[in-house]
Amino acid sequence: MKRTSLAGDSCPVARALDVFGDWWSLLIIRDASLGRRRFGEFQTSLGLAKNILTTRLRALVERGILKTVPASDGSAYQEYVLTPKGHGIFPILVALRQWTEEFDEHPDEIATIMVDRDKGKPVKKLALLSQDGRVLDAADTTLKPRPGRKTARHRVTA
Amino acid sequence: MKRTSLAGDSCPVARALDVFGDWWSLLIIRDASLGRRRFGEFQTSLGLAKNILTTRLRALVERGILKTVPASDGSAYQEYVLTPKGHGIFPILVALRQWTEEFDEHPDEIATIMVDRDKGKPVKKLALLSQDGRVLDAADTTLKPRPGRKTARHRVTA
DNA sequence: TCCAATTGGTTGCATTATTAAACTTCGTTG
DNA sequence: CAACGAAGTTTAATAATGCAACCAATTGGA
C-alpha cells in the first residue's frame, strides 16, 4: 500500500510536494536557510528522531535540494547546505509565513517577523503580477495547457 | 509516541505546515481552488482512498480552510468550498508551481501554465519587495523578534 | 412507483511510516 | 590513550496510510 508517489504527476504543485511535501522536509529547508548546517543542529532544532533526519537529509541531497560539503570549521564532519535549487524554495517559505501571519488565530505565538536587512522594516506581501503590472488574485488567473506539449502521457490532475 | 504536532510552535512556517502540511491537504486545496467541490470529484481527481479523503476534509473544515455548503445543483448532498482563510493559501500554490517550473528536471511533463484571465499571458514570478520597493531575495532578509512579545512560552525554533 | 446505480461515506485488515531508545562507529579532546 | 561527543544505525512499539469490501441515503430511469 506504499505511500502514493506524486512524481509522475503533471501538476507542478504535486511535483513540488513530491520533492519536499512531507512532514519534515520543509522545516529542514527552513533551518538550512537560517544557516543551520550540521546534523546535530537540525536534530536539536527540530526535535525529530535521528533516523528520520537521516533519511530526510539523504532524500533532499538525492533530489538536489541540499548538498554535503566538508565542515566549515575544519573538522572532519560534513555539513548540509542548500543548492541553488534549494534556495529557490525561499518564496515558498515566505508564502507559508505570510499565510500564518494573516490567518493564524493566535498570532501572538509567532516569534519572528521578516524584515529587509538594509532598513530593518517588515517586508511586503508577496505579490502576483501580470506582465503588464496588474496585481492578480486567484480569480484573475486561469490555467492553460502548456504550449508545445503532445498528449497527456502522465497522470493529469490539473 | 504520536506524530509530533507543530501546532504550538513559534515559527510561522511550522504553524502553517501543522494546518495543511501533510501529504494530501494541499492537493485538496489546489483542487478546491480549481473549482472542485464534491467528495467524488476530489476522490477521482486525486486517486486517494476514501477514508483518508474523509479525514482530510474533516480536518480542513475543522481548521477553517474549507466549509460545507448545500450542493449548488439543488441535490441533497453537500459541497466543500474554500473559506477566505483557504483562499489565502493561493500564493503558496503559486510559489510551489513556480518552483517546479524553474527547477524541475522534466518540465516537459508539466501540463499547465498559469495565465492572467484578461490577457491570457503567463503571470510573472512572485516578488518579495521591501517597503521602499526593492526586490528582495533570501540574503536580503533577516528575522527579527516580533514586537510586543513577552518571553518564549512556546517551542522556539525560529 | 419501484428498482438500480451513484454518492458519500464507514469498517477491517495489511502494509508502511514515525517514534524513542539503545547501540555502533568514528572523530575529537583532555 | 581514554573518555567524550557527533553522526548515524538498529530495534521494537505505535501511529498513519492504503485497499477493498460493505452500507445507507439519494438519485435517475423505466
Short mmCIF file of C-alpha atoms (C1' of nucleotides) in Angstrom, two decimals:
data_model
loop_
_atom_site.label_atom_id
_atom_site.label_comp_id
_atom_site.label_asym_id
_atom_site.label_seq_id
_atom_site.Cartn_x
_atom_site.Cartn_y
_atom_site.Cartn_z
CA MET A 1 0.00 0.00 0.00
CA LYS A 2 3.03 2.23 -0.28
CA ARG A 3 2.52 5.95 0.08
CA THR A 4 1.39 7.08 -3.34
CA SER A 5 4.06 8.94 -5.24
CA LEU A 6 3.29 12.18 -6.99
CA ALA A 7 6.47 12.12 -9.03
CA GLY A 8 4.94 11.48 -12.43
CA ASP A 9 2.05 13.83 -11.91
CA SER A 10 1.54 16.53 -14.48
CA CYS A 11 0.58 19.16 -11.90
CA PRO A 12 3.51 21.32 -10.84
CA VAL A 13 2.15 21.69 -7.33
CA ALA A 14 2.05 17.94 -6.90
CA ARG A 15 5.54 17.59 -8.34
CA ALA A 16 6.89 20.04 -5.80
CA LEU A 17 5.14 18.26 -2.96
CA ASP A 18 6.65 15.02 -4.14
CA VAL A 19 10.09 16.50 -3.54
CA PHE A 20 9.62 18.20 -0.15
CA GLY A 21 5.96 17.80 0.73
CA ASP A 22 6.36 15.56 3.75
CA TRP A 23 6.10 16.44 7.38
CA TRP A 24 9.75 17.40 7.98
CA SER A 25 11.49 18.38 4.77
CA LEU A 26 10.32 21.97 4.59
CA LEU A 27 11.35 22.54 8.17
CA ILE A 28 14.80 21.20 7.42
CA ILE A 29 14.96 23.52 4.44
CA ARG A 30 13.81 26.42 6.62
CA ASP A 31 16.56 25.62 9.09
CA ALA A 32 19.09 25.40 6.30
CA SER A 33 18.00 28.79 5.00
CA LEU A 34 18.55 30.16 8.50
CA GLY A 35 22.13 28.98 8.32
CA ARG A 36 21.96 25.69 10.15
CA ARG A 37 24.23 23.14 8.54
CA ARG A 38 25.11 20.32 10.91
CA PHE A 39 23.22 17.12 11.59
CA GLY A 40 23.14 17.91 15.26
CA GLU A 41 21.87 21.43 14.69
CA PHE A 42 18.92 20.15 12.71
CA GLN A 43 18.24 17.45 15.20
CA THR A 44 18.10 19.61 18.30
CA SER A 45 16.34 22.45 16.50
CA LEU A 46 13.60 20.25 15.08
CA GLY A 47 13.43 17.62 17.76
CA LEU A 48 12.81 14.83 15.31
CA ALA A 49 14.16 11.30 15.57
CA LYS A 50 17.65 10.91 14.25
CA ASN A 51 16.85 8.07 11.89
CA ILE A 52 14.21 10.19 10.24
CA LEU A 53 16.54 13.12 9.96
CA THR A 54 19.00 10.78 8.29
CA THR A 55 16.52 9.62 5.67
CA ARG A 56 15.23 13.14 5.04
CA LEU A 57 18.68 14.61 4.61
CA ARG A 58 19.58 11.81 2.25
CA ALA A 59 16.44 12.31 0.20
CA LEU A 60 16.98 16.06 -0.01
CA VAL A 61 20.56 15.57 -1.12
CA GLU A 62 19.49 12.99 -3.68
CA ARG A 63 16.88 15.36 -5.03
CA GLY A 64 19.29 18.21 -5.38
CA ILE A 65 17.90 20.45 -2.63
CA LEU A 66 20.86 20.05 -0.29
CA LYS A 67 24.43 19.12 -0.89
CA THR A 68 27.07 17.91 1.54
CA VAL A 69 30.24 19.92 1.98
CA PRO A 70 33.25 19.49 4.24
CA ALA A 71 32.70 21.14 7.58
CA SER A 72 33.38 24.85 7.60
CA ASP A 73 35.17 24.70 10.96
CA GLY A 74 37.91 22.38 9.71
CA SER A 75 36.63 19.28 11.43
CA ALA A 76 36.24 16.03 9.57
CA TYR A 77 32.48 16.08 9.72
CA GLN A 78 30.30 17.15 6.82
CA GLU A 79 27.70 19.83 6.57
CA TYR A 80 24.48 20.18 4.61
CA VAL A 81 23.91 23.34 2.63
CA LEU A 82 21.28 24.45 0.18
CA THR A 83 21.89 24.17 -3.54
CA PRO A 84 20.51 26.84 -5.87
CA LYS A 85 17.52 24.55 -6.34
CA GLY A 86 17.16 24.57 -2.58
CA HIS A 87 17.49 28.33 -2.31
CA GLY A 88 14.69 28.56 -4.85
CA ILE A 89 12.31 27.28 -2.17
CA PHE A 90 12.65 30.55 -0.27
CA PRO A 91 9.49 32.14 -1.74
CA ILE A 92 7.50 29.14 -0.60
CA LEU A 93 8.71 29.64 2.95
CA VAL A 94 7.79 33.29 2.72
CA ALA A 95 4.34 32.44 1.44
CA LEU A 96 3.78 29.99 4.28
CA ARG A 97 4.96 32.55 6.80
CA GLN A 98 2.73 35.27 5.44
CA TRP A 99 -0.28 33.00 5.42
CA THR A 100 0.18 32.31 9.12
CA GLU A 101 0.73 35.98 9.83
CA GLU A 102 -2.54 36.80 8.13
CA PHE A 103 -4.80 33.94 9.17
CA ASP A 104 -3.48 32.29 12.30
CA GLU A 105 -5.81 32.50 15.26
CA HIS A 106 -3.00 33.02 17.75
CA PRO A 107 -0.64 35.42 16.02
CA ASP A 108 0.74 36.36 19.41
CA GLU A 109 2.51 33.00 19.44
CA ILE A 110 4.54 33.88 16.36
CA ALA A 111 8.07 34.66 17.43
CA THR A 112 9.55 36.50 14.47
CA ILE A 113 8.87 38.86 11.62
CA MET A 114 10.74 39.03 8.35
CA VAL A 115 12.45 42.33 7.65
CA ASP A 116 14.69 43.58 4.91
CA ARG A 117 18.27 43.54 6.09
CA ASP A 118 19.02 47.07 4.99
CA LYS A 119 16.28 49.08 6.63
CA GLY A 120 15.07 46.55 9.16
CA LYS A 121 11.48 47.13 8.09
CA PRO A 122 8.91 44.37 7.54
CA VAL A 123 8.79 43.03 4.00
CA LYS A 124 5.67 43.47 1.91
CA LYS A 125 3.30 40.71 0.99
CA LEU A 126 4.29 38.56 -1.96
CA ALA A 127 2.52 39.92 -4.99
CA LEU A 128 1.46 38.09 -8.11
CA LEU A 129 1.63 40.41 -11.09
CA SER A 130 0.54 40.13 -14.68
CA GLN A 131 3.02 41.01 -17.38
CA ASP A 132 1.52 44.47 -17.63
CA GLY A 133 1.86 45.01 -13.91
CA ARG A 134 -1.61 44.41 -12.52
CA VAL A 135 -1.88 42.70 -9.15
CA LEU A 136 -3.64 39.36 -9.54
CA ASP A 137 -5.54 37.17 -7.14
CA ALA A 138 -6.80 33.64 -7.69
CA ALA A 139 -9.91 34.79 -9.51
CA ASP A 140 -7.82 36.76 -12.00
CA THR A 141 -5.90 33.71 -13.16
CA THR A 142 -6.55 30.58 -15.16
CA LEU A 143 -4.56 27.56 -16.20
CA LYS A 144 -3.84 26.95 -19.85
CA PRO A 145 -2.27 23.86 -21.41
CA ARG A 146 1.44 24.33 -21.64
CA PRO A 147 2.44 25.19 -25.22
CA GLY A 148 4.40 22.57 -27.10
CA ARG A 149 3.03 19.60 -25.28
CA LYS A 150 1.83 16.45 -27.01
CA THR A 151 -0.72 14.38 -25.16
CA ALA A 152 -1.05 13.51 -21.51
CA ARG A 153 1.28 10.59 -21.05
CA HIS A 154 1.26 11.17 -17.34
CA ARG A 155 -1.38 11.44 -14.67
CA VAL A 156 -3.35 14.56 -15.40
CA THR A 157 -4.74 16.13 -12.30
CA ALA A 158 -4.51 19.77 -13.17
CA MET B 1 4.57 8.41 20.55
CA LYS B 2 2.02 10.13 18.41
CA ARG B 3 3.22 12.02 15.37
CA THR B 4 4.72 15.25 16.63
CA SER B 5 2.45 18.23 16.33
CA LEU B 6 3.73 21.60 15.22
CA ALA B 7 0.70 23.45 16.49
CA GLY B 8 2.32 25.27 19.37
CA ASP B 9 5.47 26.11 17.53
CA SER B 10 6.52 29.72 17.40
CA CYS B 11 7.69 29.53 13.78
CA PRO B 12 5.01 30.66 11.35
CA VAL B 13 6.21 28.21 8.72
CA ALA B 14 5.77 25.32 11.11
CA ARG B 15 2.36 26.59 12.17
CA ALA B 16 1.20 26.63 8.57
CA LEU B 17 2.51 23.13 7.99
CA ASP B 18 0.64 21.96 11.04
CA VAL B 19 -2.58 23.01 9.35
CA PHE B 20 -2.10 21.67 5.80
CA GLY B 21 1.41 20.26 5.69
CA ASP B 22 0.55 16.63 5.17
CA TRP B 23 0.69 14.60 2.03
CA TRP B 24 -2.80 15.34 0.68
CA SER B 25 -4.20 18.54 2.14
CA LEU B 26 -2.55 20.97 -0.23
CA LEU B 27 -3.70 18.92 -3.20
CA ILE B 28 -7.25 19.02 -1.93
CA ILE B 29 -6.90 22.78 -1.53
CA ARG B 30 -5.49 23.03 -5.03
CA ASP B 31 -8.46 21.09 -6.36
CA ALA B 32 -10.83 23.30 -4.41
CA SER B 33 -9.22 26.39 -5.88
CA LEU B 34 -9.78 24.89 -9.32
CA GLY B 35 -13.46 24.73 -8.56
CA ARG B 36 -13.86 21.13 -7.46
CA ARG B 37 -16.35 20.87 -4.63
CA ARG B 38 -17.76 17.38 -4.35
CA PHE B 39 -16.40 14.44 -2.40
CA GLY B 40 -16.39 12.33 -5.52
CA GLU B 41 -14.62 14.96 -7.58
CA PHE B 42 -11.77 15.11 -5.12
CA GLN B 43 -11.63 11.36 -4.86
CA THR B 44 -11.35 10.61 -8.55
CA SER B 45 -9.12 13.60 -9.21
CA LEU B 46 -6.64 12.73 -6.51
CA GLY B 47 -7.00 8.97 -6.50
CA LEU B 48 -6.66 8.74 -2.76
CA ALA B 49 -8.52 6.33 -0.51
CA LYS B 50 -11.95 7.47 0.50
CA ASN B 51 -11.38 7.06 4.20
CA ILE B 52 -8.37 9.31 4.01
CA LEU B 53 -10.24 11.88 1.98
CA THR B 54 -12.90 11.81 4.66
CA THR B 55 -10.46 12.53 7.46
CA ARG B 56 -8.67 15.23 5.46
CA LEU B 57 -11.86 17.04 4.51
CA ARG B 58 -13.00 16.92 8.10
CA ALA B 59 -9.70 18.30 9.36
CA LEU B 60 -9.69 21.09 6.79
CA VAL B 61 -13.23 22.06 7.71
CA GLU B 62 -12.38 21.97 11.38
CA ARG B 63 -9.39 24.19 10.79
CA GLY B 64 -11.35 26.74 8.84
CA ILE B 65 -9.85 26.11 5.41
CA LEU B 66 -12.94 24.58 3.89
CA LYS B 67 -16.59 24.85 4.76
CA THR B 68 -19.51 22.68 3.78
CA VAL B 69 -22.38 24.21 1.86
CA PRO B 70 -25.56 22.74 0.39
CA ALA B 71 -24.98 21.42 -3.08
CA SER B 72 -25.11 24.03 -5.81
CA ASP B 73 -27.11 21.78 -8.14
CA GLY B 74 -30.07 21.52 -5.79
CA SER B 75 -29.36 17.95 -4.73
CA ALA B 76 -29.36 16.91 -1.09
CA TYR B 77 -25.61 16.36 -0.96
CA GLN B 78 -23.18 18.87 0.42
CA GLU B 79 -20.16 20.50 -1.14
CA TYR B 80 -16.82 21.66 0.17
CA VAL B 81 -15.68 25.17 -0.67
CA LEU B 82 -12.78 27.32 0.41
CA THR B 83 -13.21 29.87 3.16
CA PRO B 84 -11.32 33.19 2.95
CA LYS B 85 -8.66 31.54 5.07
CA GLY B 86 -8.50 28.80 2.46
CA HIS B 87 -8.34 31.23 -0.43
CA GLY B 88 -5.39 32.81 1.32
CA ILE B 89 -3.38 29.70 0.53
CA PHE B 90 -3.36 30.62 -3.15
CA PRO B 91 0.06 32.34 -3.09
CA ILE B 92 1.54 29.18 -1.60
CA LEU B 93 0.21 27.16 -4.50
CA VAL B 94 1.64 29.69 -6.91
CA ALA B 95 5.01 29.55 -5.21
CA LEU B 96 5.06 25.75 -5.40
CA ARG B 97 4.09 25.88 -9.04
CA GLN B 98 6.76 28.40 -9.92
CA TRP B 99 9.42 26.43 -8.11
CA THR B 100 8.65 23.38 -10.20
CA GLU B 101 8.57 25.46 -13.36
CA GLU B 102 12.00 26.78 -12.59
CA PHE B 103 13.79 23.78 -11.13
CA ASP B 104 12.08 20.58 -12.21
CA GLU B 105 14.25 18.28 -14.27
CA HIS B 106 11.40 17.25 -16.54
CA PRO B 107 9.48 20.44 -17.19
CA ASP B 108 8.05 18.83 -20.30
CA GLU B 109 5.83 16.76 -18.01
CA ILE B 110 4.12 19.86 -16.61
CA ALA B 111 0.67 20.12 -18.10
CA THR B 112 -0.36 23.68 -17.48
CA ILE B 113 0.80 27.25 -17.13
CA MET B 114 -0.83 29.97 -15.10
CA VAL B 115 -2.01 32.97 -17.08
CA ASP B 116 -3.91 36.08 -16.23
CA ARG B 117 -7.52 35.72 -17.22
CA ASP B 118 -7.71 39.02 -19.02
CA LYS B 119 -4.85 38.85 -21.43
CA GLY B 120 -4.12 35.13 -21.32
CA LYS B 121 -0.44 35.80 -20.77
CA PRO B 122 1.76 33.96 -18.25
CA VAL B 123 1.90 35.55 -14.85
CA LYS B 124 5.17 36.93 -13.52
CA LYS B 125 7.17 35.38 -10.76
CA LEU B 126 6.10 36.15 -7.23
CA ALA B 127 8.21 39.01 -5.99
CA LEU B 128 9.19 39.86 -2.45
CA LEU B 129 9.51 43.61 -2.04
CA SER B 130 10.74 45.85 0.70
CA GLN B 131 8.57 48.73 1.81
CA ASP B 132 10.54 51.06 -0.41
CA GLY B 133 10.06 48.82 -3.41
CA ARG B 134 13.34 46.94 -3.74
CA VAL B 135 13.18 43.29 -4.85
CA LEU B 136 14.49 41.06 -2.07
CA ASP B 137 15.92 37.59 -2.06
CA ALA B 138 16.72 35.41 0.94
CA ALA B 139 20.06 37.08 1.56
CA ASP B 140 18.41 40.50 1.75
CA THR B 141 16.15 39.49 4.62
CA THR B 142 16.50 38.69 8.30
CA LEU B 143 14.18 37.66 11.05
CA LYS B 144 13.59 39.93 13.99
CA PRO B 145 11.69 39.18 17.19
CA ARG B 146 8.09 40.17 16.80
CA PRO B 147 7.43 43.44 18.59
CA GLY B 148 5.26 43.30 21.67
CA ARG B 149 6.11 39.77 22.62
CA LYS B 150 6.96 38.72 26.14
CA THR B 151 9.08 35.63 26.53
CA ALA B 152 9.09 32.39 24.63
CA ARG B 153 6.36 30.37 26.29
CA HIS B 154 6.22 28.07 23.27
CA ARG B 155 8.70 25.97 21.41
CA VAL B 156 11.14 28.32 19.81
CA THR B 157 12.55 27.01 16.58
CA ALA B 158 12.89 30.17 14.58
"C1'" DT C 1 -43.71 3.76 -8.12
"C1'" DC C 2 -40.11 0.69 -7.84
"C1'" DC C 3 -35.52 -0.59 -8.72
"C1'" DA C 4 -30.73 0.03 -9.96
"C1'" DA C 5 -26.94 2.92 -9.87
"C1'" DT C 6 -24.48 6.74 -7.76
"C1'" DT C 7 -22.86 9.37 -3.85
"C1'" DG C 8 -20.68 9.68 0.28
"C1'" DG C 9 -19.16 7.61 3.32
"C1'" DT C 10 -17.61 3.51 7.25
"C1'" DT C 11 -15.14 -0.70 8.76
"C1'" DG C 12 -11.43 -4.12 8.95
"C1'" DC C 13 -7.13 -5.56 7.78
"C1'" DA C 14 -2.46 -5.46 5.72
"C1'" DT C 15 1.39 -2.52 4.94
"C1'" DT C 16 4.26 1.34 5.71
"C1'" DA C 17 5.99 5.35 8.33
"C1'" DT C 18 7.24 7.56 12.61
"C1'" DT C 19 8.95 7.47 17.08
"C1'" DA C 20 12.06 6.78 21.05
"C1'" DA C 21 15.72 4.46 22.82
"C1'" DA C 22 19.59 1.62 22.78
"C1'" DC C 23 23.62 0.63 20.26
"C1'" DT C 24 27.67 1.43 16.93
"C1'" DT C 25 31.35 3.91 14.85
"C1'" DC C 26 34.39 7.36 14.12
"C1'" DG C 27 36.50 11.86 15.24
"C1'" DT C 28 37.91 14.95 18.80
"C1'" DT C 29 39.75 16.32 23.35
"C1'" DG C 30 42.00 16.21 27.63
"C1'" DC D 1 45.11 6.77 25.07
"C1'" DA D 2 40.95 7.11 27.43
"C1'" DA D 3 36.77 9.47 27.59
"C1'" DC D 4 33.59 12.12 25.26
"C1'" DG D 5 30.71 13.87 21.52
"C1'" DA D 6 28.88 13.78 16.70
"C1'" DA D 7 26.65 11.24 13.42
"C1'" DG D 8 24.42 7.68 12.35
"C1'" DT D 9 22.21 2.60 12.56
"C1'" DT D 10 19.16 -0.82 14.61
"C1'" DT D 11 15.21 -2.36 17.00
"C1'" DA D 12 10.63 -2.58 18.64
"C1'" DA D 13 6.36 -0.30 19.54
"C1'" DT D 14 2.84 2.76 17.93
"C1'" DA D 15 0.51 5.51 14.54
"C1'" DA D 16 -0.78 6.64 9.85
"C1'" DT D 17 -1.88 5.03 5.24
"C1'" DG D 18 -3.88 2.24 1.59
"C1'" DC D 19 -7.07 -1.10 -0.20
"C1'" DA D 20 -11.15 -3.49 -0.54
"C1'" DA D 21 -15.47 -4.64 0.97
"C1'" DC D 22 -19.58 -3.05 2.88
"C1'" DC D 23 -23.60 0.17 3.76
"C1'" DA D 24 -27.18 3.84 3.95
"C1'" DA D 25 -29.20 7.56 1.67
"C1'" DT D 26 -30.07 9.93 -2.75
"C1'" DT D 27 -30.90 9.98 -7.42
"C1'" DG D 28 -32.26 8.70 -12.07
"C1'" DG D 29 -34.78 5.91 -15.06
"C1'" DA D 30 -38.40 2.55 -16.77
#
